[in-house]
């Protein structure tokens, strides 16, 4: 039997379509059909100026908008050979980690929903509001901040933000404990996720899986630590979490620990916030000198990179976007072969992709 | 015939029907892009909680729903599926277009693969602007739609006449 899941199905997180060939309950072959959310980013960037593109790239992976801006702005800054002031870099790091927390809190809730529990998504959405409030307080946008400028940030943090941030992080840490009690120890949850959808580390790496999905397979690789230095991660004391199992449960567990780690990182960041300006000296009309550069960073979903080609104009000549979810979903045909129909849902949920990030 | 074309129901009956319809909107969610997350925050988030207004976002199929929310970027590849599922919904049906992309193409106004406005394929009742709109704006759109349903005369709709859309501003 051929079963077409999607393009509109609540369990596919948007508009992914899976054409699944079944033998009884067992999956014989699964083909993801993508492109339902293709908006033509790489072409659009050729017709925009640099400040306009930061608005656009916000919407690639819409859950962690701020983290999408950072590599692009870094690419342009490195080509122009300017450096953002340390305070700007610290605030950038803080907001990137806040975006990561917001993304993962939604995941922690959503994953519960996919295995049949309705309470976790309410908790996830509730605690996510604290983080969104912080992002809104600093940038003015709940969702798409567009706060980065080439050479720094639009504005400094508002008065009282740091104190509020400390309180909110405490709430995030509490909520992680709550998820640990509610979901991780739950026997139904464990039965639905343990030893289901196992990705061995080498297979995952060969398919281009990155980020928490790969770390859940025991590969100790995080671009924040291992990549080219960017933002202020070198100044922080933090840990890269891995799990040896590589199943759906491991992916949940790793993301839970990373949420906690990010909250701790934010606490360190706001404690060590340097003073000074948030904007370097940049000409009014941004023109990037000719050159090519590849910048990759650790997005909440995995490795996100931009290959930027400039010919000296106000806009780039060509931008190639490497997005995390595309690599993460390319393993689906391999991973879904041989599993059962209800497990498709948990595997899709635990891989955690964003359709805009796949199709761009 | 008769009642359906003339639309002349006794007034108390019309009031009762409209009142009941406005507070039990079964909503078919069409979460496409960023707006879907804000719609999710409005539906599942305890802070906004649209279900208190009688909107139930859990119909199993479009055949059981009264309201469809198009939240997000409509691409040319997606458009036929939207039209098809809209046609499966029973009358009277309402459409909320949420976000700039669904309204007019939004930031992708010059993209080759994006449909510039869902109103090119299905008639829209409420436009909620924003990129993405805040959940409050979405709730406001629902409230305005309910207000319209409460005072609605269904006869023109059954005759297939067009109507003025609501814009949340």
Coordinates of C-alpha atoms in Angstrom, one line a residue:
Chain A
X1 CA 0.0 0.0 0.0
X2 CA 1.2 3.5 -0.7
X3 CA 0.4 6.1 1.9
X4 CA 0.8 9.8 1.3
X5 CA 1.5 11.6 4.5
X6 CA 1.1 15.4 4.0
X7 CA 1.7 17.9 2.6
X8 CA -0.7 19.1 5.3
X9 CA -0.4 16.9 8.3
X10 CA 0.1 18.2 11.9
X11 CA 2.8 15.7 12.6
X12 CA 5.0 16.8 9.8
X13 CA 5.7 20.3 11.3
X14 CA 4.5 22.1 8.2
X15 CA 4.4 21.0 4.7
X16 CA 6.6 18.0 4.3
X17 CA 5.1 15.2 2.2
X18 CA 6.2 11.6 2.8
X19 CA 5.2 9.0 0.3
X20 CA 5.4 5.8 2.3
X21 CA 5.2 2.3 0.8
X22 CA 3.9 -0.2 3.3
X23 CA 3.9 -3.9 3.8
X24 CA 1.3 -4.3 6.5
X25 CA 2.4 -2.0 9.3
X26 CA 6.0 -2.0 8.1
X27 CA 7.6 0.7 6.0
X28 CA 9.2 -0.7 2.9
X29 CA 10.3 2.6 1.4
X30 CA 9.8 6.3 2.3
X31 CA 10.3 9.2 -0.1
X32 CA 10.2 12.7 1.3
X33 CA 8.7 15.2 -1.2
X34 CA 10.0 18.6 -0.5
X35 CA 9.5 22.0 -2.1
X36 CA 6.1 23.0 -0.7
X37 CA 7.8 25.8 1.2
X38 CA 10.4 26.8 -1.4
X39 CA 10.5 30.6 -1.5
X40 CA 13.6 31.1 -3.6
X41 CA 15.9 32.6 -1.0
X42 CA 19.1 32.3 -2.9
X43 CA 17.6 34.1 -5.9
X44 CA 16.0 36.8 -3.7
X45 CA 19.3 37.6 -2.0
X46 CA 20.7 38.7 -5.3
X47 CA 18.2 41.5 -5.5
X48 CA 18.5 42.8 -2.0
X49 CA 21.0 45.0 -0.2
X50 CA 22.9 43.6 2.8
X51 CA 20.7 45.3 5.4
X52 CA 17.6 44.0 3.6
X53 CA 18.9 40.5 3.5
X54 CA 19.1 40.2 7.3
X55 CA 15.3 40.7 7.3
X56 CA 15.0 37.9 4.9
X57 CA 17.2 35.3 6.4
X58 CA 15.3 35.7 9.7
X59 CA 12.6 33.6 8.1
X60 CA 14.7 30.6 6.9
X61 CA 14.5 28.8 10.2
X62 CA 11.7 30.7 11.7
X63 CA 12.0 29.3 15.2
X64 CA 15.5 30.6 15.8
X65 CA 15.5 33.7 13.7
X66 CA 18.3 35.5 15.5
X67 CA 20.7 32.6 15.0
X68 CA 20.2 32.8 11.2
X69 CA 21.2 36.4 11.0
X70 CA 24.5 35.9 12.9
X71 CA 26.5 33.9 10.3
X72 CA 25.4 36.1 7.4
X73 CA 26.4 39.3 9.2
X74 CA 29.6 37.7 10.3
X75 CA 30.4 36.8 6.7
X76 CA 29.8 40.4 5.5
X77 CA 31.8 41.7 8.4
X78 CA 34.8 39.5 7.7
X79 CA 34.8 40.5 4.1
X80 CA 34.7 44.2 5.1
X81 CA 37.4 43.5 7.7
X82 CA 35.5 45.2 10.5
X83 CA 34.8 43.7 13.9
X84 CA 31.8 44.3 16.1
X85 CA 32.6 45.6 19.6
X86 CA 32.8 43.1 22.4
X87 CA 29.6 44.2 23.9
X88 CA 27.7 43.6 20.7
X89 CA 29.2 40.2 20.4
X90 CA 28.1 39.3 23.9
X91 CA 24.6 40.5 23.3
X92 CA 24.6 38.6 20.0
X93 CA 25.6 35.4 21.8
X94 CA 23.0 36.0 24.5
X95 CA 20.2 36.4 21.9
X96 CA 21.4 33.4 19.9
X97 CA 21.2 31.3 23.0
X98 CA 17.8 32.7 23.8
X99 CA 16.7 31.7 20.3
X100 CA 18.1 28.2 21.0
X101 CA 16.1 28.0 24.2
X102 CA 12.9 29.1 22.5
X103 CA 13.4 26.5 19.8
X104 CA 14.1 23.7 22.1
X105 CA 11.3 24.5 24.5
X106 CA 8.9 24.1 21.7
X107 CA 10.5 20.8 20.7
X108 CA 10.3 19.5 24.3
X109 CA 6.6 20.2 24.3
X110 CA 5.9 19.1 20.8
X111 CA 7.6 15.8 21.1
X112 CA 5.3 14.9 24.0
X113 CA 2.3 15.7 21.7
X114 CA 3.6 13.4 19.1
X115 CA 3.6 10.4 21.4
X116 CA 0.1 11.2 22.6
X117 CA 0.6 13.5 25.6
X118 CA -1.3 16.8 25.4
X119 CA 0.1 18.5 28.6
X120 CA 3.8 19.0 27.5
X121 CA 3.0 21.4 24.6
X122 CA 1.1 23.7 26.9
X123 CA 4.1 23.7 29.2
X124 CA 6.4 24.3 26.3
X125 CA 4.4 27.2 25.0
X126 CA 4.0 28.7 28.4
X127 CA 7.7 28.7 29.2
X128 CA 8.6 29.9 25.7
X129 CA 6.6 33.1 26.3
X130 CA 9.2 34.1 29.0
X131 CA 12.0 33.8 26.5
X132 CA 10.0 35.5 23.7
X133 CA 9.3 38.4 26.1
X134 CA 13.0 38.8 26.6
X135 CA 13.7 38.8 22.9
X136 CA 10.9 41.3 22.4
X137 CA 12.1 43.5 25.2
X138 CA 15.6 43.7 23.7
X139 CA 14.8 43.8 20.0
X140 CA 11.1 44.9 19.6
X141 CA 10.2 41.8 17.7
X142 CA 8.7 38.7 19.3
X143 CA 9.7 36.5 16.4
X144 CA 11.8 38.1 13.8
X145 CA 14.1 40.5 15.6
X146 CA 16.2 41.8 12.6
X147 CA 18.4 43.3 15.3
X148 CA 21.8 42.7 13.7
X149 CA 23.5 45.3 11.7
X150 CA 26.7 44.9 9.9
X151 CA 29.3 46.1 12.4
X152 CA 27.2 45.6 15.5
X153 CA 23.6 45.8 16.8
X154 CA 20.8 48.2 16.3
X155 CA 20.5 49.3 19.9
X156 CA 21.8 48.6 23.3
X157 CA 19.9 46.5 25.8
X158 CA 17.1 48.4 27.6
X159 CA 17.4 49.3 31.3
X160 CA 16.4 46.4 33.6
X161 CA 16.7 43.8 30.9
X162 CA 19.5 41.9 32.6
X163 CA 17.7 41.4 35.9
X164 CA 14.6 40.2 34.0
X165 CA 16.8 37.9 32.0
X166 CA 18.2 36.3 35.1
X167 CA 14.7 35.6 36.4
X168 CA 13.5 34.2 33.2
X169 CA 16.5 31.8 33.0
X170 CA 15.7 30.6 36.4
X171 CA 12.2 29.8 35.1
X172 CA 13.7 28.0 32.1
X173 CA 15.9 25.9 34.4
X174 CA 12.8 25.0 36.5
X175 CA 10.9 24.1 33.4
X176 CA 13.7 21.8 32.3
X177 CA 13.4 20.0 35.6
X178 CA 9.7 19.8 35.1
X179 CA 10.1 18.3 31.6
X180 CA 12.6 15.8 33.0
X181 CA 10.0 14.7 35.7
X182 CA 7.0 14.7 33.4
X183 CA 8.4 13.3 30.1
X184 CA 11.7 11.6 30.4
X185 CA 10.8 9.2 33.2
X186 CA 7.5 8.4 31.7
X187 CA 7.2 4.7 30.8
X188 CA 4.9 5.4 27.8
X189 CA 7.3 7.9 26.5
X190 CA 10.2 5.6 26.9
X191 CA 8.4 2.7 25.2
X192 CA 7.6 4.9 22.2
X193 CA 11.1 6.3 21.8
X194 CA 13.7 3.9 23.2
X195 CA 15.6 2.1 20.5
X196 CA 13.4 3.6 17.8
X197 CA 14.9 5.4 14.8
X198 CA 18.5 4.6 15.6
X199 CA 21.1 6.7 13.7
X200 CA 24.7 5.3 14.1
X201 CA 27.1 8.2 14.3
X202 CA 29.0 7.3 11.1
X203 CA 25.8 6.9 9.0
X204 CA 24.5 10.2 10.4
X205 CA 27.7 12.1 9.5
X206 CA 27.7 10.6 6.0
X207 CA 24.2 11.8 5.4
X208 CA 25.0 15.3 6.6
X209 CA 23.1 15.2 9.8
X210 CA 24.3 17.8 12.2
X211 CA 23.6 19.5 15.5
X212 CA 21.9 17.8 18.3
X213 CA 20.8 14.9 16.1
X214 CA 24.4 14.0 15.5
X215 CA 25.4 14.6 19.1
X216 CA 22.6 12.2 20.2
X217 CA 24.4 9.6 18.1
X218 CA 27.6 9.9 20.2
X219 CA 29.5 12.2 17.9
X220 CA 31.2 14.9 20.0
X221 CA 31.0 17.8 17.6
X222 CA 29.8 21.2 18.1
X223 CA 30.7 24.1 15.9
X224 CA 30.4 26.5 18.8
X225 CA 33.5 24.8 20.3
X226 CA 35.1 23.0 17.4
X227 CA 34.5 25.4 14.5
X228 CA 36.2 28.6 13.6
X229 CA 35.8 30.9 16.6
X230 CA 32.8 33.1 16.5
X231 CA 30.7 35.1 19.0
X232 CA 31.9 34.8 22.6
X233 CA 31.7 31.1 23.2
X234 CA 35.4 30.9 24.0
X235 CA 34.9 33.0 27.2
X236 CA 32.3 30.7 28.6
X237 CA 32.4 27.6 30.7
X238 CA 30.1 25.1 29.2
X239 CA 29.8 21.5 28.1
X240 CA 28.8 19.7 24.9
X241 CA 26.3 17.0 25.7
X242 CA 26.3 13.7 23.8
X243 CA 24.3 10.5 24.2
X244 CA 25.6 7.1 22.9
X245 CA 22.3 5.6 21.9
X246 CA 21.3 7.6 18.8
X247 CA 17.6 6.8 19.1
X248 CA 14.6 9.2 19.5
X249 CA 15.0 9.2 23.2
X250 CA 18.6 10.2 23.0
X251 CA 17.7 13.1 20.7
X252 CA 15.1 14.3 23.2
X253 CA 17.5 13.9 26.1
X254 CA 20.3 15.8 24.4
X255 CA 18.1 18.7 23.5
X256 CA 16.8 18.8 27.1
X257 CA 20.4 19.1 28.4
X258 CA 21.3 21.6 25.8
X259 CA 18.4 23.8 26.9
X260 CA 19.7 23.8 30.4
X261 CA 23.2 24.4 29.2
X262 CA 22.1 27.4 27.1
X263 CA 20.3 28.9 30.1
X264 CA 23.5 28.6 32.2
X265 CA 25.4 30.2 29.3
X266 CA 23.0 33.1 29.2
X267 CA 23.4 33.6 33.0
X268 CA 27.2 33.7 32.5
X269 CA 26.9 36.0 29.6
X270 CA 24.8 38.6 31.3
X271 CA 27.1 38.5 34.3
X272 CA 30.1 39.2 32.2
X273 CA 28.6 41.7 29.9
X274 CA 31.3 44.2 28.9
X275 CA 30.6 47.9 28.7
X276 CA 31.1 50.0 25.6
X277 CA 29.4 50.8 22.3
X278 CA 27.4 48.2 20.4
X279 CA 28.2 49.5 16.9
X280 CA 31.5 49.8 15.1
X281 CA 32.3 52.6 12.7
X282 CA 30.6 51.5 9.4
X283 CA 29.9 53.7 6.3
X284 CA 26.3 54.7 5.9
X285 CA 25.9 52.8 2.7
X286 CA 27.3 49.3 3.2
X287 CA 29.4 48.1 0.3
X288 CA 31.3 44.8 0.7
X289 CA 34.6 44.6 -1.1
X290 CA 34.9 41.8 -3.7
X291 CA 35.7 38.4 -2.3
X292 CA 34.3 35.0 -1.3
X293 CA 33.7 33.6 2.2
X294 CA 32.2 30.6 3.9
X295 CA 30.8 31.0 7.4
X296 CA 29.2 28.2 9.3
X297 CA 27.8 28.3 12.7
X298 CA 25.9 26.1 15.1
X299 CA 22.2 26.8 14.6
X300 CA 19.8 25.3 17.1
X301 CA 18.9 22.7 14.5
X302 CA 22.5 22.0 13.3
X303 CA 25.1 23.4 11.0
X304 CA 24.0 26.5 9.2
X305 CA 26.3 28.2 6.8
X306 CA 26.4 30.9 4.1
X307 CA 28.8 31.0 1.2
X308 CA 28.9 34.6 0.3
X309 CA 30.2 36.0 -3.0
X310 CA 30.6 39.7 -3.3
X311 CA 31.5 41.8 -6.3
X312 CA 31.8 45.0 -4.5
X313 CA 28.2 46.1 -4.8
X314 CA 25.6 47.0 -2.2
X315 CA 24.2 43.5 -2.4
X316 CA 25.9 40.1 -2.7
X317 CA 26.5 38.5 -6.1
X318 CA 25.5 35.1 -4.9
X319 CA 24.6 33.5 -1.6
X320 CA 24.6 29.8 -1.1
X321 CA 22.7 28.8 2.1
X322 CA 23.5 25.5 3.8
X323 CA 20.7 24.9 6.2
X324 CA 20.6 22.3 8.9
X325 CA 17.2 20.7 8.4
X326 CA 18.0 19.7 4.8
X327 CA 20.8 17.5 5.9
X328 CA 18.8 16.2 8.8
X329 CA 15.9 15.1 6.7
X330 CA 18.0 13.6 3.9
X331 CA 18.5 10.6 6.2
X332 CA 14.8 9.9 6.3
X333 CA 14.6 7.3 3.5
X334 CA 17.4 5.3 5.2
X335 CA 16.0 5.8 8.7
X336 CA 12.3 5.0 8.0
X337 CA 13.0 1.8 6.1
X338 CA 11.7 -1.1 8.2
X339 CA 10.1 0.9 11.0
X340 CA 6.4 0.9 11.9
X341 CA 3.8 3.5 10.9
X342 CA 3.3 5.0 14.3
X343 CA 7.1 5.3 14.7
X344 CA 7.3 7.5 11.7
X345 CA 5.7 10.3 13.8
X346 CA 8.1 10.0 16.7
X347 CA 11.1 9.8 14.4
X348 CA 10.0 12.9 12.5
X349 CA 9.3 14.7 15.7
X350 CA 12.6 13.8 17.3
X351 CA 14.6 14.8 14.2
X352 CA 13.0 18.2 14.6
X353 CA 13.2 20.0 11.3
X354 CA 11.7 23.2 10.1
X355 CA 10.2 23.2 6.6
X356 CA 11.4 26.6 5.8
X357 CA 14.9 25.4 6.7
X358 CA 14.6 22.5 4.3
X359 CA 13.2 24.2 1.3
X360 CA 14.4 27.8 1.8
Chain B
X1 CA -35.5 25.9 -2.4
X2 CA -37.6 28.5 -0.7
X3 CA -35.8 29.2 2.5
X4 CA -32.3 28.8 1.0
X5 CA -32.8 31.2 -1.8
X6 CA -34.9 33.8 0.0
X7 CA -33.0 33.4 3.3
X8 CA -36.2 34.4 5.2
X9 CA -36.0 32.5 8.4
X10 CA -37.9 33.7 11.5
X11 CA -35.7 36.2 13.3
X12 CA -35.3 34.3 16.6
X13 CA -34.3 31.3 14.7
X14 CA -31.7 33.2 12.7
X15 CA -30.4 34.7 15.9
X16 CA -30.1 31.3 17.6
X17 CA -28.4 29.7 14.6
X18 CA -25.9 32.6 14.2
X19 CA -25.2 32.7 17.9
X20 CA -24.5 28.9 18.0
X21 CA -22.4 29.0 14.9
X22 CA -20.3 31.9 16.1
X23 CA -19.3 30.1 19.3
X24 CA -18.5 26.7 17.9
X25 CA -16.1 27.4 15.1
X26 CA -14.3 24.3 14.2
X27 CA -11.0 25.4 12.8
X28 CA -9.0 23.6 10.2
X29 CA -5.4 24.7 10.8
X30 CA -3.3 25.2 7.8
X31 CA 0.0 26.0 9.4
X32 CA 2.5 26.8 6.7
X33 CA 5.3 28.9 7.9
X34 CA 6.3 31.3 10.7
X35 CA 2.7 32.3 11.4
X36 CA 1.8 28.7 12.2
X37 CA 4.0 29.0 15.3
X38 CA 2.2 32.2 16.4
X39 CA -1.1 30.5 15.7
X40 CA 0.1 27.6 17.8
X41 CA 1.0 30.1 20.6
X42 CA -2.6 31.5 20.3
X43 CA -4.1 28.0 20.3
X44 CA -2.0 26.1 22.8
X45 CA -0.4 28.9 24.8
X46 CA -2.1 29.4 28.1
X47 CA -1.4 33.1 27.7
X48 CA -3.7 33.6 24.7
X49 CA -5.9 30.5 24.6
X50 CA -8.2 30.9 21.7
X51 CA -10.2 27.9 22.8
X52 CA -12.0 30.0 25.4
X53 CA -13.7 31.8 22.5
X54 CA -15.2 28.5 21.3
X55 CA -12.7 27.9 18.5
X56 CA -11.8 24.2 18.4
X57 CA -8.7 23.6 16.4
X58 CA -8.9 19.8 16.2
X59 CA -11.2 18.7 13.4
X60 CA -10.0 15.4 11.8
X61 CA -10.7 16.6 8.3
X62 CA -11.8 19.7 6.4
X63 CA -15.2 18.1 6.0
X64 CA -15.9 18.8 9.7
X65 CA -14.7 22.3 9.8
X66 CA -16.2 25.8 9.5
X67 CA -13.1 27.9 9.5
X68 CA -9.8 27.6 7.7
X69 CA -6.8 29.6 8.8
X70 CA -4.1 30.0 6.1
X71 CA -1.1 31.0 8.2
X72 CA 2.1 31.4 6.3
X73 CA 3.6 31.5 2.8
X74 CA 1.5 30.0 0.1
X75 CA 3.8 28.6 -2.7
X76 CA 2.7 27.7 -6.2
X77 CA 3.3 24.1 -5.4
X78 CA 1.0 24.3 -2.3
X79 CA -1.8 26.3 -3.9
X80 CA -3.7 23.4 -5.6
X81 CA -3.8 21.5 -2.3
X82 CA -5.2 24.5 -0.5
X83 CA -7.9 25.0 -3.1
X84 CA -8.8 21.3 -3.0
X85 CA -9.2 21.1 0.8
X86 CA -11.1 24.4 0.8
X87 CA -13.6 22.9 -1.6
X88 CA -14.1 19.9 0.7
X89 CA -15.3 22.1 3.5
X90 CA -19.1 22.3 4.0
X91 CA -20.8 25.7 3.6
X92 CA -21.0 28.1 5.3
X93 CA -17.2 28.3 5.5
X94 CA -14.9 31.1 6.5
X95 CA -11.3 31.9 5.7
X96 CA -8.8 33.8 7.8
X97 CA -5.6 34.8 6.0
X98 CA -3.0 35.2 8.6
X99 CA 0.2 37.1 7.9
X100 CA 1.7 39.2 5.1
X101 CA 2.6 36.2 3.0
X102 CA -0.9 34.8 2.9
X103 CA -2.3 38.3 2.4
X104 CA -0.1 39.5 -0.5
X105 CA 3.2 37.7 -0.7
X106 CA 4.8 39.7 2.1
X107 CA 8.6 39.8 2.0
X108 CA 8.6 37.4 -1.0
X109 CA 6.7 39.8 -3.2
X110 CA 9.2 39.3 -6.1
X111 CA 9.9 35.6 -5.6
X112 CA 9.3 33.2 -8.5
X113 CA 7.8 30.4 -6.4
X114 CA 5.4 32.2 -4.0
X115 CA 1.7 32.9 -4.7
X116 CA 1.1 36.5 -4.0
X117 CA -1.9 36.3 -1.8
X118 CA -4.1 33.4 -1.0
X119 CA -7.1 35.5 -2.1
X120 CA -6.1 34.6 -5.7
X121 CA -7.3 31.0 -5.1
X122 CA -9.9 31.2 -2.4
X123 CA -12.2 34.0 -1.1
X124 CA -10.9 35.5 2.2
X125 CA -13.1 36.7 5.1
X126 CA -10.5 38.2 7.4
X127 CA -7.1 39.5 6.7
X128 CA -4.7 39.6 9.7
X129 CA -1.6 41.7 8.8
X130 CA 1.8 41.3 10.3
X131 CA 5.0 39.4 9.7
X132 CA 4.1 37.4 11.7
X133 CA 1.1 38.8 13.4
X134 CA 1.1 38.7 17.2
X135 CA -1.2 36.1 18.7
X136 CA -3.3 39.0 20.0
X137 CA -3.9 40.1 16.4
X138 CA -5.0 36.6 15.4
X139 CA -7.4 36.5 18.4
X140 CA -8.8 39.9 17.3
X141 CA -9.4 38.5 13.9
X142 CA -11.4 35.6 15.4
X143 CA -13.4 38.0 17.5
X144 CA -14.2 40.2 14.5
X145 CA -15.3 37.2 12.5
X146 CA -17.5 36.0 15.3
X147 CA -19.1 39.4 15.4
X148 CA -19.8 39.2 11.7
X149 CA -21.3 35.7 12.0
X150 CA -23.6 36.8 14.8
X151 CA -25.2 39.5 12.6
X152 CA -25.0 37.6 9.4
X153 CA -27.8 37.1 6.8
X154 CA -26.8 33.9 5.1
X155 CA -29.0 34.4 1.9
X156 CA -26.4 36.4 -0.1
X157 CA -23.7 33.9 0.8
X158 CA -25.9 31.0 -0.5
X159 CA -26.6 32.9 -3.6
X160 CA -22.9 33.1 -4.2
X161 CA -22.6 36.9 -3.9
X162 CA -19.3 38.3 -2.8
X163 CA -18.8 40.2 0.5
X164 CA -16.5 42.8 1.9
X165 CA -13.6 41.2 3.8
X166 CA -12.6 42.3 7.3
X167 CA -9.1 43.8 7.8
X168 CA -7.7 43.6 11.4
X169 CA -6.0 47.0 11.9

